[in-house]
Amino acid sequence: MADTSAAAGLTVQQWDDKYFMEALNANIFMPFMGTKENSVIQVKTDLTKKPGDSVTFALVNKLTNTATTGSNTLEGNEEDLTSRSFKVTVDQYRHAVRVPVLEEQFSAIPLRNAGKSALLDWNMELTRDKIITALGSINGVAYASATSTQRDVWMVDNVDRVLIGALKSNYSATHATALANLDNTADKLSPAAVSLMKRIAKLATSRIRPIKPRKGGVTSDSFFMFAPSLLVRDLSLDTVFVQANREARNRGKSNPLFQGADYIWDNVAIFEVEDIDPVPGVGAGNIQVAPCYLCGAQALGIAWAKRPQTIEEEFDYKDKQGIAVRQWYEIRKMLFGTGTADTSDLKDHGVVTGWFAAVADA
């Protein structure tokens, strides 16, 4: 167990009683969290009020049948709501630092307060990273940890909600083969690909429900896309997108492509998430590729049993002060079974996954 010492240059000399921390990435996903089924990331806090280790989410699919009109009989023509359930089991996540009292005296900054701030930032990054991992997960397994067999099963079960590059014909039931089809010329993220992913969401078997209107920017049913920086780079440089942006700017100060998001295209709000990692050497000619995620309602679920809290503890006859942060929760991509049971032939409930060329800057 390591004790924290005052860093060189932080002992009391000419420093004032302030400290500066490295800027951390804000959790871009916070605005998309909510307790309702209309949220991209649905949050349940049931376990904060009662004991238990898991929370069950009810997944409700969109109704698609036409209305019964006139005097036609409605009885017997009801539509199956095709609701399913998805269970999220919580775990404990915590971290701590320990500061000797003597180092607190030597330091020009309050180490205990700095420790609290660092731990809260660590906790924020933990949640951000867990959301990104959940978006890319393969039936509950982190993408990087999934076997080729698991990835292939996922490809087959999600054939109606995955896009490989510019064309649906790039699809292969073998995940590695599909990624090897990605070309750095034809298969960059483009406005056409964004629109295609939106149509895939709307036409999928058990359709992905769009998000109902929210204040600011998006004023009708919409979807949200989270994409890494290299994909957003290619989208912003696409000639069709550049022309649309130019025309939007010419219409006045309010640019419909930049309202409440990094970009909006075809009523898909696109957000740049630099922490989504690319996968090197798997595309055509061994190019680097990367995923992006078009999300509708109930894409992810967060089950909270204990929200983040800080804890202080004294050790060694009050010579050392420990500061910890902990929470009991879990984040999962919502899945529903299309077989005879809730857990068979799983599909991603609210996510269309796109894979595109993502060659690094020269």
Short mmCIF file of C-alpha atoms in Angstrom, two decimals:
data_model
loop_
_atom_site.label_atom_id
_atom_site.label_comp_id
_atom_site.label_asym_id
_atom_site.label_seq_id
_atom_site.Cartn_x
_atom_site.Cartn_y
_atom_site.Cartn_z
CA MET A 1 0.00 0.00 0.00
CA ALA A 2 1.54 3.32 -1.10
CA ASP A 3 1.46 6.52 0.94
CA THR A 4 1.01 9.85 -0.84
CA SER A 5 3.92 12.31 -0.51
CA ALA A 6 4.00 15.97 -1.38
CA ALA A 7 5.34 16.27 -4.91
CA ALA A 8 8.57 18.14 -5.54
CA GLY A 9 7.85 21.82 -5.96
CA LEU A 10 4.69 21.72 -3.85
CA THR A 11 6.34 22.27 -0.47
CA VAL A 12 5.62 25.65 1.08
CA GLN A 13 7.70 28.31 -0.64
CA GLN A 14 6.05 30.92 -2.80
CA TRP A 15 2.98 28.87 -3.70
CA ASP A 16 -0.43 30.07 -2.57
CA ASP A 17 -3.10 27.82 -1.15
CA LYS A 18 -4.53 26.75 -4.49
CA TYR A 19 -4.00 23.72 -6.64
CA PHE A 20 -4.59 22.98 -10.25
CA MET A 21 -5.54 19.61 -11.63
CA GLU A 22 -5.18 18.35 -15.15
CA ALA A 23 -8.36 19.01 -17.10
CA LEU A 24 -10.47 15.89 -17.32
CA ASN A 25 -12.96 15.00 -19.95
CA ALA A 26 -16.48 15.86 -18.86
CA ASN A 27 -18.95 13.03 -18.89
CA ILE A 28 -20.70 13.72 -22.18
CA PHE A 29 -23.37 11.16 -21.41
CA MET A 30 -24.95 12.88 -18.40
CA PRO A 31 -27.59 14.77 -20.47
CA PHE A 32 -28.88 11.48 -21.88
CA MET A 33 -29.63 9.88 -18.52
CA GLY A 34 -33.17 9.77 -17.15
CA THR A 35 -35.59 7.58 -15.26
CA LYS A 36 -38.18 7.25 -18.05
CA GLU A 37 -38.37 4.71 -20.87
CA ASN A 38 -37.85 7.60 -23.30
CA SER A 39 -34.25 8.14 -22.10
CA VAL A 40 -31.24 6.94 -24.08
CA ILE A 41 -29.73 5.77 -20.78
CA GLN A 42 -32.48 4.72 -18.40
CA VAL A 43 -31.58 4.99 -14.72
CA LYS A 44 -33.20 2.97 -11.96
CA THR A 45 -32.47 3.60 -8.29
CA ASP A 46 -34.77 0.96 -6.80
CA LEU A 47 -31.98 -0.59 -4.73
CA THR A 48 -31.23 2.69 -2.96
CA LYS A 49 -34.52 2.20 -1.12
CA LYS A 50 -34.56 -1.58 -0.57
CA PRO A 51 -32.10 -4.49 -0.42
CA GLY A 52 -31.20 -6.56 -3.45
CA ASP A 53 -28.45 -7.16 -5.98
CA SER A 54 -30.22 -6.54 -9.29
CA VAL A 55 -32.77 -4.36 -11.03
CA THR A 56 -35.11 -5.51 -13.80
CA PHE A 57 -35.87 -3.17 -16.70
CA ALA A 58 -39.03 -3.59 -18.78
CA LEU A 59 -38.24 -3.26 -22.48
CA VAL A 60 -41.20 -2.12 -24.55
CA ASN A 61 -41.06 -2.25 -28.33
CA LYS A 62 -42.70 0.24 -30.66
CA LEU A 63 -46.26 -0.45 -31.89
CA THR A 64 -46.38 -0.75 -35.68
CA ASN A 65 -49.90 -1.95 -36.65
CA THR A 66 -52.31 0.37 -38.43
CA ALA A 67 -55.48 1.66 -36.79
CA THR A 68 -58.79 -0.20 -36.88
CA THR A 69 -61.17 2.18 -38.62
CA GLY A 70 -64.91 2.72 -38.90
CA SER A 71 -67.12 -0.07 -37.64
CA ASN A 72 -64.50 -2.77 -38.12
CA THR A 73 -64.03 -5.05 -35.13
CA LEU A 74 -61.12 -4.15 -32.86
CA GLU A 75 -61.41 -7.22 -30.64
CA GLY A 76 -59.07 -9.87 -31.90
CA ASN A 77 -56.96 -7.33 -33.80
CA GLU A 78 -54.93 -6.13 -30.81
CA GLU A 79 -51.18 -5.83 -31.33
CA ASP A 80 -48.69 -7.79 -29.27
CA LEU A 81 -46.74 -5.28 -27.17
CA THR A 82 -43.76 -7.67 -27.29
CA SER A 83 -42.35 -6.44 -24.03
CA ARG A 84 -39.37 -8.18 -22.50
CA SER A 85 -37.32 -7.83 -19.34
CA PHE A 86 -33.62 -7.23 -18.78
CA LYS A 87 -31.87 -7.69 -15.44
CA VAL A 88 -28.83 -5.65 -14.36
CA THR A 89 -26.83 -6.92 -11.37
CA VAL A 90 -24.92 -4.29 -9.40
CA ASP A 91 -21.35 -4.42 -8.11
CA GLN A 92 -19.22 -2.24 -5.83
CA TYR A 93 -16.67 0.15 -7.34
CA ARG A 94 -14.29 2.12 -5.13
CA HIS A 95 -10.90 3.78 -4.99
CA ALA A 96 -8.86 5.61 -2.33
CA VAL A 97 -5.79 7.67 -1.51
CA ARG A 98 -3.92 7.94 1.83
CA VAL A 99 -2.12 11.05 3.04
CA PRO A 100 0.30 11.26 6.01
CA VAL A 101 -0.53 14.20 8.28
CA LEU A 102 3.08 15.41 8.12
CA GLU A 103 2.91 15.68 4.32
CA GLU A 104 -0.22 17.78 4.73
CA GLN A 105 1.85 20.21 6.80
CA PHE A 106 4.68 20.28 4.24
CA SER A 107 2.45 20.73 1.22
CA ALA A 108 1.41 24.08 -0.24
CA ILE A 109 -1.93 22.55 -1.22
CA PRO A 110 -4.52 20.76 0.96
CA LEU A 111 -3.74 17.16 -0.04
CA ARG A 112 -6.91 15.75 1.49
CA ASN A 113 -9.09 18.15 -0.48
CA ALA A 114 -7.06 17.45 -3.62
CA GLY A 115 -7.56 13.74 -2.99
CA LYS A 116 -11.33 14.20 -2.79
CA SER A 117 -11.38 16.11 -6.07
CA ALA A 118 -9.16 13.55 -7.78
CA LEU A 119 -11.35 10.68 -6.59
CA LEU A 120 -14.53 12.38 -7.77
CA ASP A 121 -12.96 12.96 -11.18
CA TRP A 122 -11.82 9.32 -11.22
CA ASN A 123 -15.36 8.26 -10.47
CA MET A 124 -16.73 10.45 -13.27
CA GLU A 125 -14.30 8.90 -15.73
CA LEU A 126 -15.20 5.42 -14.51
CA THR A 127 -18.85 6.01 -15.39
CA ARG A 128 -17.95 7.51 -18.76
CA ASP A 129 -15.71 4.56 -19.63
CA LYS A 130 -18.28 2.02 -18.47
CA ILE A 131 -20.89 3.63 -20.75
CA ILE A 132 -18.53 3.44 -23.73
CA THR A 133 -17.70 -0.18 -22.92
CA ALA A 134 -21.40 -1.02 -22.62
CA LEU A 135 -22.20 0.57 -25.99
CA GLY A 136 -19.63 -1.63 -27.73
CA SER A 137 -20.25 -4.77 -25.68
CA ILE A 138 -21.02 -8.13 -27.25
CA ASN A 139 -23.98 -9.61 -25.36
CA GLY A 140 -22.65 -8.30 -22.05
CA VAL A 141 -18.95 -8.95 -22.78
CA ALA A 142 -16.60 -6.02 -23.42
CA TYR A 143 -15.70 -5.92 -27.11
CA ALA A 144 -11.97 -6.25 -26.45
CA SER A 145 -12.59 -9.36 -24.33
CA ALA A 146 -15.10 -11.05 -26.64
CA THR A 147 -13.98 -14.09 -28.60
CA SER A 148 -14.34 -14.34 -32.37
CA THR A 149 -17.18 -16.82 -31.82
CA GLN A 150 -19.02 -14.42 -29.53
CA ARG A 151 -18.60 -11.60 -32.05
CA ASP A 152 -19.92 -13.81 -34.86
CA VAL A 153 -23.00 -14.79 -32.84
CA TRP A 154 -23.64 -11.11 -32.15
CA MET A 155 -23.36 -10.29 -35.87
CA VAL A 156 -25.94 -12.93 -36.76
CA ASP A 157 -28.42 -11.95 -34.05
CA ASN A 158 -28.05 -8.21 -34.83
CA VAL A 159 -28.01 -8.42 -38.62
CA ASP A 160 -30.93 -5.95 -38.72
CA ARG A 161 -29.11 -3.35 -36.57
CA VAL A 162 -25.51 -3.22 -37.74
CA LEU A 163 -23.89 -1.38 -40.66
CA ILE A 164 -20.42 -2.07 -42.01
CA GLY A 165 -19.23 0.97 -43.91
CA ALA A 166 -21.25 2.64 -46.65
CA LEU A 167 -23.27 -0.37 -47.81
CA LYS A 168 -25.38 -3.02 -46.14
CA SER A 169 -23.84 -5.49 -48.56
CA ASN A 170 -20.53 -5.18 -46.66
CA TYR A 171 -22.14 -7.32 -43.96
CA SER A 172 -20.77 -10.75 -43.21
CA ALA A 173 -21.86 -13.17 -40.52
CA THR A 174 -18.18 -13.47 -39.65
CA HIS A 175 -17.29 -10.27 -37.82
CA ALA A 176 -13.62 -10.22 -38.85
CA THR A 177 -14.58 -10.72 -42.50
CA ALA A 178 -17.07 -7.85 -42.30
CA LEU A 179 -14.45 -5.46 -40.90
CA ALA A 180 -11.97 -6.54 -43.58
CA ASN A 181 -14.43 -5.15 -46.15
CA LEU A 182 -13.94 -1.60 -44.88
CA ASP A 183 -12.12 0.59 -47.38
CA ASN A 184 -10.55 3.94 -46.55
CA THR A 185 -12.02 5.58 -49.64
CA ALA A 186 -15.58 4.30 -49.77
CA ASP A 187 -16.32 3.44 -46.15
CA LYS A 188 -15.78 6.61 -44.14
CA LEU A 189 -18.59 7.99 -41.99
CA SER A 190 -20.71 10.20 -44.27
CA PRO A 191 -24.10 11.92 -44.24
CA ALA A 192 -25.48 9.08 -46.37
CA ALA A 193 -24.24 6.53 -43.83
CA VAL A 194 -25.85 8.47 -40.95
CA SER A 195 -29.17 8.47 -42.81
CA LEU A 196 -28.80 4.77 -43.60
CA MET A 197 -28.21 3.94 -39.93
CA LYS A 198 -31.34 5.91 -39.06
CA ARG A 199 -33.37 3.90 -41.60
CA ILE A 200 -31.90 0.69 -40.21
CA ALA A 201 -33.14 1.72 -36.76
CA LYS A 202 -36.61 2.50 -38.06
CA LEU A 203 -36.95 -0.67 -40.13
CA ALA A 204 -35.28 -3.16 -37.78
CA THR A 205 -37.18 -6.20 -36.62
CA SER A 206 -38.51 -4.94 -33.28
CA ARG A 207 -37.88 -1.35 -34.27
CA ILE A 208 -35.65 0.93 -32.25
CA ARG A 209 -37.79 3.63 -30.66
CA PRO A 210 -36.65 7.21 -31.34
CA ILE A 211 -36.35 9.77 -28.59
CA LYS A 212 -39.38 12.01 -28.15
CA PRO A 213 -38.89 15.78 -28.50
CA ARG A 214 -36.69 17.59 -25.99
CA LYS A 215 -36.01 21.26 -25.42
CA GLY A 216 -33.43 22.88 -27.65
CA GLY A 217 -32.28 21.89 -31.11
CA VAL A 218 -34.04 18.63 -31.87
CA THR A 219 -37.78 19.30 -32.03
CA SER A 220 -39.16 16.00 -33.35
CA ASP A 221 -38.57 12.31 -32.81
CA SER A 222 -34.86 11.79 -33.16
CA PHE A 223 -31.87 9.54 -32.59
CA PHE A 224 -28.49 10.26 -31.01
CA MET A 225 -25.16 9.13 -32.41
CA PHE A 226 -21.92 8.83 -30.44
CA ALA A 227 -18.86 8.72 -32.69
CA PRO A 228 -15.07 8.87 -32.13
CA SER A 229 -13.04 11.85 -33.29
CA LEU A 230 -11.68 10.25 -36.45
CA LEU A 231 -15.15 9.40 -37.72
CA VAL A 232 -16.45 12.88 -36.91
CA ARG A 233 -13.43 14.28 -38.79
CA ASP A 234 -14.39 12.37 -41.94
CA LEU A 235 -18.04 13.35 -41.62
CA SER A 236 -17.21 17.05 -41.28
CA LEU A 237 -14.98 16.90 -44.37
CA ASP A 238 -17.54 15.13 -46.56
CA THR A 239 -18.41 17.35 -49.54
CA VAL A 240 -22.15 16.86 -49.13
CA PHE A 241 -21.92 17.81 -45.47
CA VAL A 242 -19.69 20.82 -46.17
CA GLN A 243 -22.17 22.12 -48.76
CA ALA A 244 -25.14 21.65 -46.44
CA ASN A 245 -23.30 23.45 -43.68
CA ARG A 246 -22.46 26.33 -46.01
CA GLU A 247 -26.09 26.68 -47.08
CA ALA A 248 -27.29 26.53 -43.50
CA ARG A 249 -24.93 29.33 -42.50
CA ASN A 250 -26.13 31.48 -45.38
CA ARG A 251 -29.68 31.30 -44.03
CA GLY A 252 -28.77 33.16 -40.86
CA LYS A 253 -27.16 32.86 -37.48
CA SER A 254 -29.12 29.77 -36.45
CA ASN A 255 -27.42 26.80 -38.06
CA PRO A 256 -29.62 23.67 -37.97
CA LEU A 257 -26.53 21.48 -38.22
CA PHE A 258 -25.22 22.76 -34.86
CA GLN A 259 -28.08 22.88 -32.37
CA GLY A 260 -27.49 21.14 -29.05
CA ALA A 261 -24.97 18.72 -30.57
CA ASP A 262 -21.64 18.75 -32.40
CA TYR A 263 -23.65 18.17 -35.57
CA ILE A 264 -27.21 17.30 -36.57
CA TRP A 265 -27.91 15.44 -39.78
CA ASP A 266 -31.28 14.05 -40.86
CA ASN A 267 -32.52 14.65 -37.32
CA VAL A 268 -29.71 12.53 -35.88
CA ALA A 269 -27.82 14.48 -33.19
CA ILE A 270 -24.14 13.56 -33.52
CA PHE A 271 -21.78 13.87 -30.55
CA GLU A 272 -18.01 13.48 -30.71
CA VAL A 273 -16.67 11.11 -28.04
CA GLU A 274 -12.89 11.05 -28.25
CA ASP A 275 -12.65 8.15 -25.78
CA ILE A 276 -14.18 5.58 -28.16
CA ASP A 277 -11.11 3.60 -29.21
CA PRO A 278 -10.40 2.51 -32.81
CA VAL A 279 -9.36 -1.01 -33.72
CA PRO A 280 -6.06 -1.09 -35.66
CA GLY A 281 -5.13 -3.31 -38.59
CA VAL A 282 -8.44 -5.09 -39.27
CA GLY A 283 -9.84 -3.22 -42.31
CA ALA A 284 -9.01 -3.65 -45.99
CA GLY A 285 -5.25 -3.29 -46.41
CA ASN A 286 -4.90 -3.53 -42.63
CA ILE A 287 -6.35 -0.06 -42.06
CA GLN A 288 -7.67 1.10 -38.71
CA VAL A 289 -11.45 1.08 -38.17
CA ALA A 290 -13.76 2.37 -35.45
CA PRO A 291 -17.36 1.93 -34.27
CA CYS A 292 -20.07 4.52 -33.74
CA TYR A 293 -23.42 4.04 -32.06
CA LEU A 294 -26.81 5.39 -33.15
CA CYS A 295 -29.03 5.20 -30.08
CA GLY A 296 -32.74 5.33 -29.47
CA ALA A 297 -34.74 4.90 -26.28
CA GLN A 298 -33.47 2.49 -23.62
CA ALA A 299 -30.13 1.91 -25.32
CA LEU A 300 -28.42 1.45 -21.94
CA GLY A 301 -29.55 0.82 -18.40
CA ILE A 302 -27.94 1.97 -15.15
CA ALA A 303 -28.91 0.24 -11.91
CA TRP A 304 -27.85 2.14 -8.77
CA ALA A 305 -27.89 0.67 -5.27
CA LYS A 306 -25.69 3.36 -3.69
CA ARG A 307 -24.82 6.62 -5.40
CA PRO A 308 -21.20 7.88 -5.21
CA GLN A 309 -20.08 8.92 -1.74
CA THR A 310 -16.75 9.93 -0.21
CA ILE A 311 -15.46 8.37 3.02
CA GLU A 312 -12.66 9.54 5.33
CA GLU A 313 -10.75 7.20 7.64
CA GLU A 314 -7.83 7.68 10.05
CA PHE A 315 -4.95 5.19 10.39
CA ASP A 316 -1.79 4.68 12.43
CA TYR A 317 -2.81 6.63 15.54
CA LYS A 318 -4.26 9.43 13.39
CA ASP A 319 -0.95 9.88 11.58
CA LYS A 320 -2.50 9.12 8.19
CA GLN A 321 -5.78 10.24 6.64
CA GLY A 322 -7.49 8.06 4.05
CA ILE A 323 -10.03 9.36 1.54
CA ALA A 324 -12.14 6.94 -0.51
CA VAL A 325 -15.01 7.07 -2.96
CA ARG A 326 -17.43 4.22 -3.53
CA GLN A 327 -20.68 3.41 -5.26
CA TRP A 328 -22.75 0.31 -5.92
CA TYR A 329 -24.01 0.25 -9.48
CA GLU A 330 -23.73 -1.27 -12.93
CA ILE A 331 -24.15 -0.14 -16.53
CA ARG A 332 -25.27 -2.48 -19.30
CA LYS A 333 -26.42 -2.26 -22.89
CA MET A 334 -30.08 -3.29 -22.91
CA LEU A 335 -30.66 -6.65 -24.59
CA PHE A 336 -33.82 -8.53 -25.43
CA GLY A 337 -34.21 -12.14 -26.44
CA THR A 338 -35.92 -13.03 -29.69
CA GLY A 339 -36.08 -16.74 -28.93
CA THR A 340 -38.37 -18.62 -26.58
CA ALA A 341 -36.69 -17.10 -23.51
CA ASP A 342 -35.61 -13.59 -22.54
CA THR A 343 -31.97 -14.66 -22.72
CA SER A 344 -31.89 -16.46 -26.10
CA ASP A 345 -30.95 -14.97 -29.49
CA LEU A 346 -30.15 -11.60 -27.92
CA LYS A 347 -30.48 -8.31 -29.79
CA ASP A 348 -29.28 -4.83 -28.85
CA HIS A 349 -32.52 -3.16 -27.81
CA GLY A 350 -31.81 0.48 -28.64
CA VAL A 351 -28.52 0.63 -30.58
CA VAL A 352 -27.50 0.47 -34.23
CA THR A 353 -23.75 -0.14 -34.43
CA GLY A 354 -21.80 1.21 -37.39
CA TRP A 355 -18.23 0.36 -38.28
CA PHE A 356 -16.23 2.68 -40.53
CA ALA A 357 -12.70 3.37 -41.75
CA ALA A 358 -10.78 5.44 -39.19
CA VAL A 359 -7.28 6.00 -40.52
CA ALA A 360 -5.21 8.19 -38.20
CA ASP A 361 -4.12 11.67 -39.22
CA ALA A 362 -0.91 11.73 -41.23
#
